[in-house]
Amino acid sequence: MDEKQIIEELIQDWALEWKSDQELLFKELFLAIYYKTKGKKEKNRKLNFIGKFIFIGVIFIGILALVVLLYIGIKNKWKKSDCIWAESVVLFIIVVIAGLVSKWMDIMKYQDTWARHSMLVHEMEAEIVKYQYGIKQYRKNSDKNQVFIRRIIRIWDTNQLIFSDNMKNNERILMDYFKSISKFA
């Protein structure tokens, strides 16, 4: 069995411990948030790497285009000014596209979001493990479910604070970007 299968089995065993109607509602809420966050974690991981791949691809294609232009210019004996003009246009396009991709990645914060979701999933899984094996607070307390609820709510609150801070920073970054663009207009 791999790590994912073990965690999934622990979650299934944990789910059987919740009996009362109120506890069942919390269990359903927990599972919904856990699986949704796991999905978002994977989505942001993929988008992070796609964005980086596009950025590197733009740079690579741009450099290749510059080399091809230089070769064509030399082969066709372009005037130096024509060669410089053509390469300047290609370089400008590369810089604009790479800048837009970079700014998009900066605004969307796929890597930060991936890290935040990874941390949330990890903390939720760690609580499940502590609960199942009676570690720390769960060893001494007779009402493990109430301890679990309190600890999970604290974890969710911390995640929400981080999300709120990220949103404030995204808004500031976007406004700063528009201000810098308006200076050139």
PDB file of C-alpha atoms in Angstrom:
ATOM      1  CA  MET A   1       0.000   0.000   0.000  1.00  0.00           C
ATOM      2  CA  ASP A   2       1.224   3.501  -0.771  1.00  0.00           C
ATOM      3  CA  GLU A   3       0.843   6.652   1.327  1.00  0.00           C
ATOM      4  CA  LYS A   4      -2.356   7.797  -0.407  1.00  0.00           C
ATOM      5  CA  GLN A   5      -4.054   4.442   0.139  1.00  0.00           C
ATOM      6  CA  ILE A   6      -3.064   4.402   3.814  1.00  0.00           C
ATOM      7  CA  ILE A   7      -4.406   7.917   4.375  1.00  0.00           C
ATOM      8  CA  GLU A   8      -7.620   7.028   2.552  1.00  0.00           C
ATOM      9  CA  GLU A   9      -8.060   3.939   4.741  1.00  0.00           C
ATOM     10  CA  LEU A  10      -7.447   5.997   7.896  1.00  0.00           C
ATOM     11  CA  ILE A  11     -10.070   8.513   6.733  1.00  0.00           C
ATOM     12  CA  GLN A  12     -12.595   5.739   6.115  1.00  0.00           C
ATOM     13  CA  ASP A  13     -11.933   4.275   9.595  1.00  0.00           C
ATOM     14  CA  TRP A  14     -12.151   7.768  11.123  1.00  0.00           C
ATOM     15  CA  ALA A  15     -15.524   8.377   9.433  1.00  0.00           C
ATOM     16  CA  LEU A  16     -17.018   5.350  11.203  1.00  0.00           C
ATOM     17  CA  GLU A  17     -16.366   6.951  14.635  1.00  0.00           C
ATOM     18  CA  TRP A  18     -18.908   9.762  14.123  1.00  0.00           C
ATOM     19  CA  LYS A  19     -22.375   8.714  15.333  1.00  0.00           C
ATOM     20  CA  SER A  20     -24.669  11.565  16.437  1.00  0.00           C
ATOM     21  CA  ASP A  21     -26.552  13.694  13.900  1.00  0.00           C
ATOM     22  CA  GLN A  22     -24.483  16.762  14.782  1.00  0.00           C
ATOM     23  CA  GLU A  23     -21.249  14.788  14.468  1.00  0.00           C
ATOM     24  CA  LEU A  24     -22.373  13.330  11.140  1.00  0.00           C
ATOM     25  CA  LEU A  25     -22.941  16.838   9.779  1.00  0.00           C
ATOM     26  CA  PHE A  26     -19.451  17.890  10.810  1.00  0.00           C
ATOM     27  CA  LYS A  27     -17.995  14.702   9.337  1.00  0.00           C
ATOM     28  CA  GLU A  28     -19.712  15.445   6.002  1.00  0.00           C
ATOM     29  CA  LEU A  29     -18.488  19.059   6.101  1.00  0.00           C
ATOM     30  CA  PHE A  30     -14.947  17.923   6.884  1.00  0.00           C
ATOM     31  CA  LEU A  31     -14.926  15.352   4.076  1.00  0.00           C
ATOM     32  CA  ALA A  32     -16.368  17.845   1.561  1.00  0.00           C
ATOM     33  CA  ILE A  33     -13.716  20.453   2.406  1.00  0.00           C
ATOM     34  CA  TYR A  34     -10.932  17.859   2.500  1.00  0.00           C
ATOM     35  CA  TYR A  35     -11.684  16.386  -0.940  1.00  0.00           C
ATOM     36  CA  LYS A  36     -12.388  19.791  -2.501  1.00  0.00           C
ATOM     37  CA  THR A  37      -9.089  21.142  -1.150  1.00  0.00           C
ATOM     38  CA  LYS A  38      -7.246  18.059  -2.402  1.00  0.00           C
ATOM     39  CA  GLY A  39      -8.664  18.689  -5.878  1.00  0.00           C
ATOM     40  CA  LYS A  40      -7.680  22.366  -5.761  1.00  0.00           C
ATOM     41  CA  LYS A  41      -4.194  21.402  -4.624  1.00  0.00           C
ATOM     42  CA  GLU A  42      -3.712  19.218  -7.700  1.00  0.00           C
ATOM     43  CA  LYS A  43      -5.273  21.803 -10.038  1.00  0.00           C
ATOM     44  CA  ASN A  44      -2.960  24.570  -8.793  1.00  0.00           C
ATOM     45  CA  ARG A  45       0.074  22.286  -8.984  1.00  0.00           C
ATOM     46  CA  LYS A  46      -0.699  21.602 -12.649  1.00  0.00           C
ATOM     47  CA  LEU A  47      -1.434  25.254 -13.455  1.00  0.00           C
ATOM     48  CA  ASN A  48       1.785  26.313 -11.732  1.00  0.00           C
ATOM     49  CA  PHE A  49       3.881  24.027 -13.924  1.00  0.00           C
ATOM     50  CA  ILE A  50       1.911  24.886 -17.072  1.00  0.00           C
ATOM     51  CA  GLY A  51       2.519  28.598 -16.461  1.00  0.00           C
ATOM     52  CA  LYS A  52       6.223  28.055 -15.888  1.00  0.00           C
ATOM     53  CA  PHE A  53       6.420  25.854 -18.988  1.00  0.00           C
ATOM     54  CA  ILE A  54       4.716  28.569 -21.072  1.00  0.00           C
ATOM     55  CA  PHE A  55       7.065  31.233 -19.695  1.00  0.00           C
ATOM     56  CA  ILE A  56      10.172  29.167 -20.452  1.00  0.00           C
ATOM     57  CA  GLY A  57       8.687  28.214 -23.843  1.00  0.00           C
ATOM     58  CA  VAL A  58       8.155  31.866 -24.771  1.00  0.00           C
ATOM     59  CA  ILE A  59      11.757  32.680 -23.849  1.00  0.00           C
ATOM     60  CA  PHE A  60      13.097  29.648 -25.736  1.00  0.00           C
ATOM     61  CA  ILE A  61      11.017  30.326 -28.857  1.00  0.00           C
ATOM     62  CA  GLY A  62      12.001  33.984 -28.704  1.00  0.00           C
ATOM     63  CA  ILE A  63      15.699  33.195 -28.553  1.00  0.00           C
ATOM     64  CA  LEU A  64      15.263  30.711 -31.383  1.00  0.00           C
ATOM     65  CA  ALA A  65      13.420  33.375 -33.434  1.00  0.00           C
ATOM     66  CA  LEU A  66      16.268  35.835 -32.829  1.00  0.00           C
ATOM     67  CA  VAL A  67      18.840  33.299 -33.977  1.00  0.00           C
ATOM     68  CA  VAL A  68      16.777  32.463 -37.090  1.00  0.00           C
ATOM     69  CA  LEU A  69      16.360  36.165 -37.873  1.00  0.00           C
ATOM     70  CA  LEU A  70      20.087  36.712 -37.502  1.00  0.00           C
ATOM     71  CA  TYR A  71      20.787  33.746 -39.808  1.00  0.00           C
ATOM     72  CA  ILE A  72      18.260  34.984 -42.410  1.00  0.00           C
ATOM     73  CA  GLY A  73      19.711  38.488 -42.189  1.00  0.00           C
ATOM     74  CA  ILE A  74      23.246  37.251 -42.748  1.00  0.00           C
ATOM     75  CA  LYS A  75      22.216  34.849 -45.530  1.00  0.00           C
ATOM     76  CA  ASN A  76      20.176  37.509 -47.383  1.00  0.00           C
ATOM     77  CA  LYS A  77      22.734  40.221 -46.680  1.00  0.00           C
ATOM     78  CA  TRP A  78      20.284  42.502 -44.930  1.00  0.00           C
ATOM     79  CA  LYS A  79      21.420  45.952 -44.010  1.00  0.00           C
ATOM     80  CA  LYS A  80      22.489  46.188 -40.400  1.00  0.00           C
ATOM     81  CA  SER A  81      19.605  48.582 -39.676  1.00  0.00           C
ATOM     82  CA  ASP A  82      17.025  46.127 -41.104  1.00  0.00           C
ATOM     83  CA  CYS A  83      18.445  43.302 -39.019  1.00  0.00           C
ATOM     84  CA  ILE A  84      18.437  45.429 -35.859  1.00  0.00           C
ATOM     85  CA  TRP A  85      14.869  46.577 -36.556  1.00  0.00           C
ATOM     86  CA  ALA A  86      13.571  43.009 -37.089  1.00  0.00           C
ATOM     87  CA  GLU A  87      15.327  41.689 -34.005  1.00  0.00           C
ATOM     88  CA  SER A  88      14.053  44.630 -31.953  1.00  0.00           C
ATOM     89  CA  VAL A  89      10.470  43.819 -32.934  1.00  0.00           C
ATOM     90  CA  VAL A  90      10.931  40.130 -32.022  1.00  0.00           C
ATOM     91  CA  LEU A  91      12.638  41.057 -28.760  1.00  0.00           C
ATOM     92  CA  PHE A  92       9.811  43.468 -27.907  1.00  0.00           C
ATOM     93  CA  ILE A  93       7.208  40.752 -28.561  1.00  0.00           C
ATOM     94  CA  ILE A  94       9.148  38.265 -26.403  1.00  0.00           C
ATOM     95  CA  VAL A  95       9.417  40.738 -23.533  1.00  0.00           C
ATOM     96  CA  VAL A  96       5.715  41.657 -23.710  1.00  0.00           C
ATOM     97  CA  ILE A  97       4.476  38.047 -23.842  1.00  0.00           C
ATOM     98  CA  ALA A  98       6.920  36.855 -21.149  1.00  0.00           C
ATOM     99  CA  GLY A  99       5.952  39.866 -19.014  1.00  0.00           C
ATOM    100  CA  LEU A 100       2.250  39.110 -19.394  1.00  0.00           C
ATOM    101  CA  VAL A 101       2.748  35.433 -18.515  1.00  0.00           C
ATOM    102  CA  SER A 102       4.926  36.384 -15.550  1.00  0.00           C
ATOM    103  CA  LYS A 103       2.412  38.959 -14.309  1.00  0.00           C
ATOM    104  CA  TRP A 104      -0.433  36.475 -14.756  1.00  0.00           C
ATOM    105  CA  MET A 105       1.474  33.932 -12.658  1.00  0.00           C
ATOM    106  CA  ASP A 106       2.196  36.626 -10.087  1.00  0.00           C
ATOM    107  CA  ILE A 107      -1.470  37.599  -9.841  1.00  0.00           C
ATOM    108  CA  MET A 108      -2.903  34.075  -9.879  1.00  0.00           C
ATOM    109  CA  LYS A 109      -0.292  32.797  -7.403  1.00  0.00           C
ATOM    110  CA  TYR A 110      -0.659  29.179  -8.449  1.00  0.00           C
ATOM    111  CA  GLN A 111       2.462  28.184  -6.526  1.00  0.00           C
ATOM    112  CA  ASP A 112       1.348  29.968  -3.342  1.00  0.00           C
ATOM    113  CA  THR A 113      -2.159  28.526  -3.643  1.00  0.00           C
ATOM    114  CA  TRP A 114      -0.749  25.057  -4.282  1.00  0.00           C
ATOM    115  CA  ALA A 115       1.423  25.413  -1.175  1.00  0.00           C
ATOM    116  CA  ARG A 116      -1.496  26.692   0.933  1.00  0.00           C
ATOM    117  CA  HIS A 117      -3.784  23.854  -0.182  1.00  0.00           C
ATOM    118  CA  SER A 118      -0.978  21.315   0.338  1.00  0.00           C
ATOM    119  CA  MET A 119      -0.484  22.589   3.869  1.00  0.00           C
ATOM    120  CA  LEU A 120      -4.222  22.464   4.602  1.00  0.00           C
ATOM    121  CA  VAL A 121      -4.538  18.906   3.280  1.00  0.00           C
ATOM    122  CA  HIS A 122      -1.466  17.869   5.264  1.00  0.00           C
ATOM    123  CA  GLU A 123      -2.778  19.425   8.488  1.00  0.00           C
ATOM    124  CA  MET A 124      -6.186  17.763   8.044  1.00  0.00           C
ATOM    125  CA  GLU A 125      -4.553  14.387   7.375  1.00  0.00           C
ATOM    126  CA  ALA A 126      -2.247  14.844  10.372  1.00  0.00           C
ATOM    127  CA  GLU A 127      -5.287  15.460  12.597  1.00  0.00           C
ATOM    128  CA  ILE A 128      -6.875  12.261  11.293  1.00  0.00           C
ATOM    129  CA  VAL A 129      -3.705  10.312  12.126  1.00  0.00           C
ATOM    130  CA  LYS A 130      -3.477  11.861  15.614  1.00  0.00           C
ATOM    131  CA  TYR A 131      -7.166  11.091  16.182  1.00  0.00           C
ATOM    132  CA  GLN A 132      -6.907   7.483  14.997  1.00  0.00           C
ATOM    133  CA  TYR A 133      -3.785   6.715  17.044  1.00  0.00           C
ATOM    134  CA  GLY A 134      -4.677   8.710  20.164  1.00  0.00           C
ATOM    135  CA  ILE A 135      -1.702  11.060  19.884  1.00  0.00           C
ATOM    136  CA  LYS A 136      -1.330  14.223  22.016  1.00  0.00           C
ATOM    137  CA  GLN A 137      -4.688  15.802  22.915  1.00  0.00           C
ATOM    138  CA  TYR A 138      -6.595  12.733  21.755  1.00  0.00           C
ATOM    139  CA  ARG A 139      -4.864  10.426  24.238  1.00  0.00           C
ATOM    140  CA  LYS A 140      -6.045  12.248  27.350  1.00  0.00           C
ATOM    141  CA  ASN A 141      -9.499  13.388  26.271  1.00  0.00           C
ATOM    142  CA  SER A 142     -12.584  11.197  26.433  1.00  0.00           C
ATOM    143  CA  ASP A 143     -14.457  13.241  23.782  1.00  0.00           C
ATOM    144  CA  LYS A 144     -12.074  12.905  20.857  1.00  0.00           C
ATOM    145  CA  ASN A 145     -14.653  14.210  18.405  1.00  0.00           C
ATOM    146  CA  GLN A 146     -14.992  17.584  20.161  1.00  0.00           C
ATOM    147  CA  VAL A 147     -11.212  17.930  20.311  1.00  0.00           C
ATOM    148  CA  PHE A 148     -11.039  17.115  16.599  1.00  0.00           C
ATOM    149  CA  ILE A 149     -13.735  19.670  15.740  1.00  0.00           C
ATOM    150  CA  ARG A 150     -11.976  22.433  17.699  1.00  0.00           C
ATOM    151  CA  ARG A 151      -8.594  21.667  16.156  1.00  0.00           C
ATOM    152  CA  ILE A 152      -9.960  21.446  12.596  1.00  0.00           C
ATOM    153  CA  ILE A 153     -11.838  24.730  12.963  1.00  0.00           C
ATOM    154  CA  ARG A 154      -8.587  26.354  14.128  1.00  0.00           C
ATOM    155  CA  ILE A 155      -6.820  24.933  11.060  1.00  0.00           C
ATOM    156  CA  TRP A 156      -9.574  26.230   8.762  1.00  0.00           C
ATOM    157  CA  ASP A 157      -9.443  29.668  10.423  1.00  0.00           C
ATOM    158  CA  THR A 158      -5.687  29.892   9.848  1.00  0.00           C
ATOM    159  CA  ASN A 159      -6.126  28.888   6.202  1.00  0.00           C
ATOM    160  CA  GLN A 160      -8.822  31.539   5.755  1.00  0.00           C
ATOM    161  CA  LEU A 161      -6.517  34.221   7.189  1.00  0.00           C
ATOM    162  CA  ILE A 162      -3.779  33.245   4.747  1.00  0.00           C
ATOM    163  CA  PHE A 163      -6.312  33.336   1.888  1.00  0.00           C
ATOM    164  CA  SER A 164      -7.514  36.802   2.934  1.00  0.00           C
ATOM    165  CA  ASP A 165      -3.947  38.108   3.086  1.00  0.00           C
ATOM    166  CA  ASN A 166      -3.246  36.672  -0.376  1.00  0.00           C
ATOM    167  CA  MET A 167      -6.346  38.368  -1.797  1.00  0.00           C
ATOM    168  CA  LYS A 168      -5.301  41.729  -0.343  1.00  0.00           C
ATOM    169  CA  ASN A 169      -1.813  41.279  -1.807  1.00  0.00           C
ATOM    170  CA  ASN A 170      -3.244  40.257  -5.217  1.00  0.00           C
ATOM    171  CA  GLU A 171      -5.371  43.399  -5.302  1.00  0.00           C
ATOM    172  CA  ARG A 172      -2.353  45.549  -4.404  1.00  0.00           C
ATOM    173  CA  ILE A 173      -0.175  43.858  -7.055  1.00  0.00           C
ATOM    174  CA  LEU A 174      -2.861  44.321  -9.705  1.00  0.00           C
ATOM    175  CA  MET A 175      -3.377  47.994  -8.815  1.00  0.00           C
ATOM    176  CA  ASP A 176       0.389  48.619  -8.816  1.00  0.00           C
ATOM    177  CA  TYR A 177       0.594  46.956 -12.233  1.00  0.00           C
ATOM    178  CA  PHE A 178      -2.153  49.178 -13.664  1.00  0.00           C
ATOM    179  CA  LYS A 179      -0.506  52.254 -12.161  1.00  0.00           C
ATOM    180  CA  SER A 180       2.810  51.360 -13.772  1.00  0.00           C
ATOM    181  CA  ILE A 181       1.105  50.798 -17.144  1.00  0.00           C
ATOM    182  CA  SER A 182      -0.754  54.094 -16.920  1.00  0.00           C
ATOM    183  CA  LYS A 183       2.586  55.922 -16.492  1.00  0.00           C
ATOM    184  CA  PHE A 184       3.565  54.815 -19.998  1.00  0.00           C
ATOM    185  CA  ALA A 185       0.241  55.835 -21.567  1.00  0.00           C
TER     186      ALA A 185
END
